[in-house]
Coordinates of C-alpha atoms in Angstrom, one line a residue:
X10 CA 7.5 -12.5 71.5
X11 CA 10.2 -10.3 73.2
X12 CA 10.1 -7.0 72.7
X13 CA 13.0 -5.8 75.2
X14 CA 16.2 -7.4 75.7
X15 CA 18.9 -6.8 78.6
X16 CA 22.6 -7.4 78.7
X17 CA 23.9 -9.9 81.4
X18 CA 27.4 -8.4 80.6
X19 CA 27.0 -4.9 80.7
X20 CA 23.8 -4.5 82.0
X21 CA 22.5 -2.5 79.0
X22 CA 18.4 -2.4 78.4
X23 CA 17.3 -2.1 74.9
X24 CA 13.3 -2.0 73.6
X25 CA 11.4 -0.7 71.2
X26 CA 9.5 2.8 70.9
X27 CA 6.7 1.5 68.5
X28 CA 6.2 -2.1 70.1
X29 CA 2.4 -2.2 69.3
X30 CA 2.7 -1.3 65.7
X31 CA 5.0 -4.6 65.4
X32 CA 2.8 -7.1 67.6
X33 CA -0.3 -6.1 64.9
X34 CA 2.2 -7.7 62.3
X35 CA 3.9 -10.7 64.0
X36 CA 4.5 -13.3 63.5
X37 CA 3.9 -12.7 59.8
X38 CA 5.5 -9.6 58.9
X39 CA 6.8 -8.5 55.5
X40 CA 9.2 -6.3 53.9
X41 CA 9.3 -5.2 50.4
X42 CA 12.7 -5.1 49.0
X43 CA 13.3 -3.2 45.3
X44 CA 16.5 -2.7 43.1
X45 CA 17.1 0.6 44.5
X46 CA 16.4 0.4 48.4
X47 CA 13.0 0.3 50.2
X48 CA 12.7 1.8 53.7
X49 CA 10.7 -0.6 56.8
X50 CA 7.7 -0.3 58.0
X51 CA 7.0 0.0 61.1
X52 CA 10.3 1.7 61.7
X53 CA 13.0 0.3 64.0
X54 CA 13.1 2.9 66.9
X55 CA 14.6 1.8 70.1
X56 CA 15.0 2.8 73.5
X57 CA 18.5 2.5 75.3
X58 CA 18.6 2.4 78.9
X59 CA 21.5 1.9 81.9
X60 CA 24.2 3.4 79.6
X61 CA 27.1 5.5 81.5
X62 CA 26.1 8.9 80.8
X63 CA 30.2 10.1 80.7
X64 CA 30.8 7.6 78.3
X65 CA 31.1 7.3 74.7
X66 CA 28.9 4.9 73.0
X67 CA 28.7 3.3 69.2
X68 CA 24.9 2.3 67.9
X69 CA 25.2 -0.2 65.2
X70 CA 22.7 -2.1 62.8
X71 CA 22.9 -5.3 60.5
X72 CA 20.6 -7.8 59.2
X73 CA 20.9 -12.0 60.0
X74 CA 19.0 -14.4 59.0
X75 CA 17.0 -16.5 61.2
X76 CA 17.7 -19.9 59.5
X77 CA 18.8 -21.6 56.0
X78 CA 15.0 -22.5 54.7
X79 CA 13.4 -20.3 51.9
X80 CA 9.5 -20.1 52.4
X81 CA 6.4 -20.2 50.5
X82 CA 3.5 -18.7 51.3
X83 CA 0.5 -20.9 50.9
X84 CA -2.6 -21.5 52.7
X85 CA -2.6 -18.2 53.9
X86 CA 0.6 -18.7 56.2
X87 CA 4.5 -19.0 55.4
X88 CA 5.8 -22.3 54.9
X89 CA 8.9 -24.0 54.6
X90 CA 9.8 -24.7 50.6
X91 CA 13.1 -25.8 50.9
X92 CA 16.6 -25.1 51.6
X93 CA 17.5 -21.6 51.4
X94 CA 20.0 -19.6 49.4
X95 CA 23.5 -19.1 50.5
X96 CA 24.3 -16.5 53.2
X97 CA 25.8 -13.4 52.0
X98 CA 28.5 -11.4 53.4
X99 CA 26.9 -9.5 56.9
X100 CA 27.0 -5.6 56.3
X101 CA 27.6 -3.5 59.5
X102 CA 26.5 0.0 59.4
X103 CA 26.7 2.6 62.4
X104 CA 23.9 5.1 63.2
X105 CA 24.6 8.6 61.5
X106 CA 25.1 10.2 64.7
X107 CA 28.5 8.8 65.3
X108 CA 30.1 8.4 68.8
X109 CA 27.6 10.0 71.5
X110 CA 28.1 10.0 75.3
X111 CA 25.4 7.8 77.1
X112 CA 23.2 10.3 78.2
X113 CA 22.9 11.4 74.4
X114 CA 21.3 8.1 73.7
X115 CA 19.3 7.6 76.4
X116 CA 17.0 11.0 75.9
X117 CA 15.4 10.3 72.7
X118 CA 14.9 6.9 71.0
X119 CA 17.5 5.5 68.8
X120 CA 15.9 5.7 65.4
X121 CA 16.8 3.9 62.2
X122 CA 14.1 4.9 59.7
X123 CA 16.9 5.9 57.3
X124 CA 17.8 2.4 56.6
X125 CA 16.8 1.0 53.5
X126 CA 16.6 -2.8 51.9
X127 CA 17.6 -4.1 48.6
X128 CA 17.8 -7.1 46.6
X129 CA 20.3 -5.9 44.0
X130 CA 23.9 -7.3 45.4
X131 CA 25.3 -4.7 43.4
X132 CA 24.1 -2.0 44.8
X133 CA 26.7 -0.4 46.8
X134 CA 25.0 2.4 49.3
X135 CA 25.8 3.3 52.8
X136 CA 22.9 2.4 55.2
X137 CA 21.3 0.1 52.2
X138 CA 21.3 -3.7 53.2
X139 CA 21.3 -6.4 50.4
X140 CA 18.7 -9.5 51.4
X141 CA 17.2 -12.2 50.2
X142 CA 13.5 -12.6 48.6
X143 CA 11.6 -15.2 50.4
X144 CA 14.1 -15.5 53.5
X145 CA 13.7 -14.9 57.2
X146 CA 15.6 -11.9 58.5
X147 CA 16.0 -10.3 62.0
X148 CA 17.6 -7.1 62.4
X149 CA 20.2 -6.6 65.1
X150 CA 21.5 -4.0 66.9
X151 CA 25.0 -3.7 68.3
X152 CA 26.0 -1.3 71.0
X153 CA 29.7 -0.9 71.5
X154 CA 31.3 1.3 74.4
X155 CA 34.6 3.1 73.3
X156 CA 38.0 1.4 74.0
X157 CA 36.0 -2.2 74.0
X158 CA 36.8 -4.8 71.3
X159 CA 33.7 -6.4 71.7
X160 CA 30.3 -5.3 70.5
X161 CA 27.1 -6.3 72.3
X162 CA 23.8 -7.5 70.2
X163 CA 20.4 -7.2 70.7
X164 CA 17.7 -9.1 69.0
X165 CA 14.0 -8.8 69.2
X166 CA 11.9 -11.4 68.0
X167 CA 9.1 -9.1 67.2
X168 CA 10.6 -7.6 64.4
X169 CA 11.8 -10.4 62.6
X170 CA 10.1 -10.1 59.0
X171 CA 10.1 -12.1 55.5
X172 CA 11.5 -10.4 52.5
X173 CA 9.2 -10.0 49.8
X174 CA 9.4 -8.2 46.1
X175 CA 5.2 -8.0 46.4
X176 CA 2.9 -8.5 49.6
X177 CA 1.8 -11.8 50.0
X178 CA -0.8 -12.0 53.2
X179 CA -4.2 -10.2 52.9
X180 CA -3.8 -9.0 56.4
X181 CA -0.2 -7.5 56.0
X182 CA -1.8 -5.7 53.0
X183 CA -4.8 -4.4 55.2
X184 CA -2.3 -3.1 58.0
X185 CA 0.5 -1.5 55.8
X186 CA -2.5 0.7 54.5
X187 CA -4.0 1.5 57.6
X188 CA -1.1 2.4 59.5
X189 CA 1.3 3.2 56.9
X190 CA 0.4 6.7 54.6
X191 CA 3.0 6.1 52.3
X192 CA 2.0 2.4 51.1
X193 CA 2.0 2.1 47.5
X194 CA -0.8 0.2 45.5
X195 CA 1.8 -1.2 43.1
X196 CA 3.2 -3.6 45.7
X197 CA 0.0 -5.4 46.3
X198 CA 0.3 -8.9 44.7
X199 CA -1.7 -9.5 41.0
X200 CA -5.1 -9.9 41.6
X201 CA -5.6 -7.9 45.0
X202 CA -7.3 -5.0 45.5
X203 CA -6.1 -2.0 47.3
X204 CA -8.3 -1.3 50.9
X205 CA -10.1 1.9 50.2
X206 CA -9.4 4.6 52.9
X207 CA -12.5 6.0 52.7
X208 CA -15.7 7.3 50.8
X209 CA -15.6 10.3 48.9
X210 CA -16.7 13.6 51.1
X211 CA -20.1 14.6 49.8
X212 CA -20.3 18.5 48.8
X213 CA -21.5 20.8 51.1
X214 CA -24.1 22.6 49.4
X215 CA -26.2 21.2 46.2
X216 CA -25.2 23.2 43.2
X217 CA -27.5 25.9 42.2
X218 CA -28.9 25.9 38.6
X219 CA -30.0 28.9 37.3
X220 CA -33.9 28.6 36.2
X221 CA -34.8 29.6 32.6
X222 CA -37.2 33.0 32.6
X223 CA -40.6 32.5 32.5
X224 CA -42.9 32.3 29.6
X225 CA -45.7 35.1 31.3
X226 CA -43.1 37.7 32.3
X227 CA -41.2 39.4 29.8
X228 CA -37.5 39.1 30.3
X229 CA -36.4 42.2 31.9
X230 CA -33.0 42.4 30.4
X231 CA -32.1 42.8 26.7
X232 CA -29.1 41.5 25.2
X233 CA -26.2 43.9 24.5
X234 CA -26.2 45.8 21.1
X235 CA -23.0 44.6 19.3
X236 CA -21.6 47.0 16.9
X237 CA -21.1 45.9 13.2
X238 CA -17.2 45.6 13.6
X239 CA -17.5 43.4 17.1
X240 CA -16.3 39.8 16.4
X241 CA -18.4 37.0 17.5
X242 CA -17.3 33.7 19.3
X243 CA -17.5 32.0 16.6
X244 CA -14.9 34.3 14.5
X245 CA -12.5 34.3 17.2
X246 CA -8.7 33.4 16.3
X247 CA -7.2 31.7 14.5
X248 CA -9.9 32.2 12.3
X249 CA -10.1 35.8 11.3
X250 CA -13.4 38.2 9.5
X251 CA -13.2 37.8 5.4
X252 CA -13.5 41.3 3.9
X253 CA -16.6 42.8 3.1
X254 CA -17.5 43.2 -0.6
X255 CA -17.8 47.5 0.1
X256 CA -14.0 46.9 1.0
X257 CA -12.7 45.2 -1.8
X258 CA -14.3 47.2 -4.1
X259 CA -12.9 50.5 -2.7
X260 CA -9.4 49.0 -2.4
X261 CA -9.7 47.7 -6.2
X262 CA -10.8 51.1 -7.3
X263 CA -7.8 52.3 -5.3
X264 CA -5.5 50.0 -7.0
X265 CA -6.8 50.7 -10.8
X266 CA -8.9 47.7 -11.0
X267 CA -12.5 48.0 -12.4
X268 CA -15.0 45.8 -10.7
X269 CA -17.2 43.2 -12.9
X270 CA -20.7 44.5 -13.9
X271 CA -23.5 43.2 -11.9
X272 CA -26.7 42.0 -13.1
X273 CA -29.5 44.3 -14.1
X274 CA -32.6 43.9 -11.6
X275 CA -35.5 42.3 -13.5
X276 CA -37.4 45.4 -14.4
X277 CA -34.5 47.1 -16.2
X278 CA -34.8 47.7 -19.9
X279 CA -30.9 46.9 -20.6
X280 CA -30.5 44.2 -23.6
X281 CA -28.7 41.0 -21.5
X282 CA -26.1 39.4 -23.7
X283 CA -22.5 39.6 -23.4
X284 CA -21.1 42.3 -21.8
X285 CA -18.1 42.8 -24.1
X286 CA -18.1 46.5 -24.5
X287 CA -20.9 48.4 -22.6
X288 CA -21.4 52.0 -21.2
X289 CA -20.7 50.2 -17.5
X290 CA -17.2 49.2 -18.8
X291 CA -16.3 51.3 -21.2
X292 CA -12.9 52.6 -21.4
X293 CA -11.5 56.3 -20.6
X294 CA -11.8 58.6 -23.3
X295 CA -8.8 59.3 -25.4
X296 CA -6.1 61.8 -24.1
X297 CA -3.6 63.6 -26.0
X298 CA -0.2 61.7 -25.4
X299 CA -0.7 59.4 -28.5
X300 CA -3.5 60.5 -30.5
X301 CA -2.7 58.5 -33.6
X302 CA -2.3 55.2 -31.9
X303 CA -5.2 55.5 -30.0
X304 CA -7.2 56.6 -33.2
X305 CA -6.2 53.1 -34.7
X306 CA -7.2 51.4 -31.6
X307 CA -10.6 52.8 -31.6
X308 CA -11.0 51.8 -34.9
X309 CA -10.2 48.2 -34.4
X310 CA -12.8 48.5 -31.5
X311 CA -16.0 49.5 -33.9
X312 CA -15.2 46.1 -35.9
X313 CA -17.1 43.1 -34.5
X314 CA -15.1 40.4 -34.1
X315 CA -15.2 36.4 -34.0
X316 CA -12.7 34.1 -32.1
X317 CA -9.5 33.0 -34.0
X318 CA -9.8 29.8 -33.4
X319 CA -12.9 29.1 -34.8
X320 CA -10.9 28.0 -38.1
X321 CA -11.9 25.9 -40.7
X322 CA -11.1 22.8 -39.2
X323 CA -13.8 22.9 -36.4
X324 CA -16.3 22.6 -39.5
X325 CA -19.1 24.8 -38.1
X326 CA -22.2 25.3 -40.2
X327 CA -22.6 29.1 -39.4
X328 CA -19.6 31.6 -41.2
X329 CA -19.6 34.6 -39.1
X330 CA -20.4 38.2 -40.8
X331 CA -17.7 40.5 -40.8
X332 CA -18.3 43.9 -40.1
X333 CA -21.8 43.6 -38.1
X334 CA -22.2 44.9 -34.8
X335 CA -23.3 42.6 -32.0
X336 CA -26.5 42.9 -30.3
X337 CA -25.9 45.1 -27.3
X338 CA -22.8 46.5 -28.3
X339 CA -22.3 50.5 -28.0
X340 CA -19.3 51.8 -30.0
X341 CA -17.0 54.7 -29.0
X342 CA -16.1 57.8 -31.1
X343 CA -12.7 59.6 -30.8
X344 CA -14.1 62.6 -29.0
X345 CA -15.3 60.2 -26.2
X346 CA -18.9 60.3 -26.8
X347 CA -21.0 56.9 -27.6
X348 CA -22.9 55.7 -30.8
X349 CA -25.7 53.2 -30.7
X350 CA -24.5 51.5 -34.1
X351 CA -21.2 51.3 -35.8
X352 CA -23.1 50.6 -39.4
X353 CA -22.7 54.5 -40.3
X354 CA -18.5 54.7 -40.0
X355 CA -16.9 51.6 -41.5
X356 CA -18.4 49.8 -44.5
X357 CA -19.8 46.1 -44.3
X358 CA -17.2 44.0 -45.4
X359 CA -18.0 41.1 -48.0
X360 CA -18.9 38.0 -46.2
X361 CA -16.2 35.5 -48.1
X362 CA -14.0 36.7 -50.7
X363 CA -12.2 33.1 -51.4
X364 CA -13.8 30.5 -50.8
X365 CA -10.5 28.2 -51.1
X366 CA -8.9 30.0 -48.1
X367 CA -11.8 27.5 -46.3
X368 CA -10.0 24.4 -45.9
X369 CA -12.9 22.1 -46.0
X370 CA -13.0 18.5 -46.3
X371 CA -16.4 18.1 -47.4
X372 CA -17.5 20.3 -50.2
X373 CA -21.4 19.0 -49.3
X374 CA -20.7 20.0 -45.9
X375 CA -20.2 23.8 -47.2
X376 CA -23.6 26.0 -46.1
X377 CA -26.0 27.5 -48.6
X378 CA -24.6 30.9 -49.0
X379 CA -28.1 31.8 -51.1
X380 CA -29.8 31.6 -47.6
X381 CA -30.9 34.7 -45.9
X382 CA -29.2 34.0 -43.0
X383 CA -26.0 35.3 -44.7
X384 CA -27.0 38.1 -46.2

């Protein structure tokens, strides 16, 4: 397991700045490839030594196929499954810092954390490399001195990895989850559970619930007095309070509406019946605007009536009596006073004057006019 490399030509030395992480995964390191590109973990961080401090250098990266095999994960290890796919064109990308002096590169680790890998051959993005799933790859770091025609390549076998679309090894899943805080559960293979990162922290103090008041001691707190117009929570919007009967009557009286007559209490001596014309719902006295027309209307009100739809075809056995006042009815005089009955004002009309006007279907069904009921 090689973690550092020394060039025999230029004497440049390259090594990993995080070899411990890579050693934990080797030799079954797996890297996820996606259509949009995925970052590598562990990251590719290198340390460069023995560079000329005053010369300009460029640092490059690309990925190579380790062999021409296709692999399959079986029995908890990677096995050769067959011949690999066609080797693609190798893409080389220069580090984002461009050309820098040797002292600049040796001051701090050279990081390629921004590099992504994908399995989409049509994705054309900088610092994104197309890799084939189920094939083994190794990153190659190239160093070129400005003016030289060749690039020296450095390969560290500890950084070899298998390109996959989902993690296959349970050991790799555990390490990725433990070491990488950005590990995603959806990258796990079907049927595997993501290891738990810890237990839920218990509450610092138990919840304190209010105890009910003792039945032996009276409560010192009395409920607040709510005014009559206070809206209770049950009546909160979007529901509004319905108007009271008093407000409805008040608004109706201002608009000219006469409220219906309410039922009398049981001890009242008022005669019950149809409230066609009573003291409570009597009309206003006559005025002097149209005395003739109003007098005629008063005379019509003095006469009893019966519904006009009670015609001959109904076959009723009862013939209404014309000219009689109905019980419980009060009459109004032209001067605005009320008389108990109207029998002294209008003469009683005959019961029937023409029997032919009643188009009866059967003369046997005619009522007996000699009965006292019709007298």
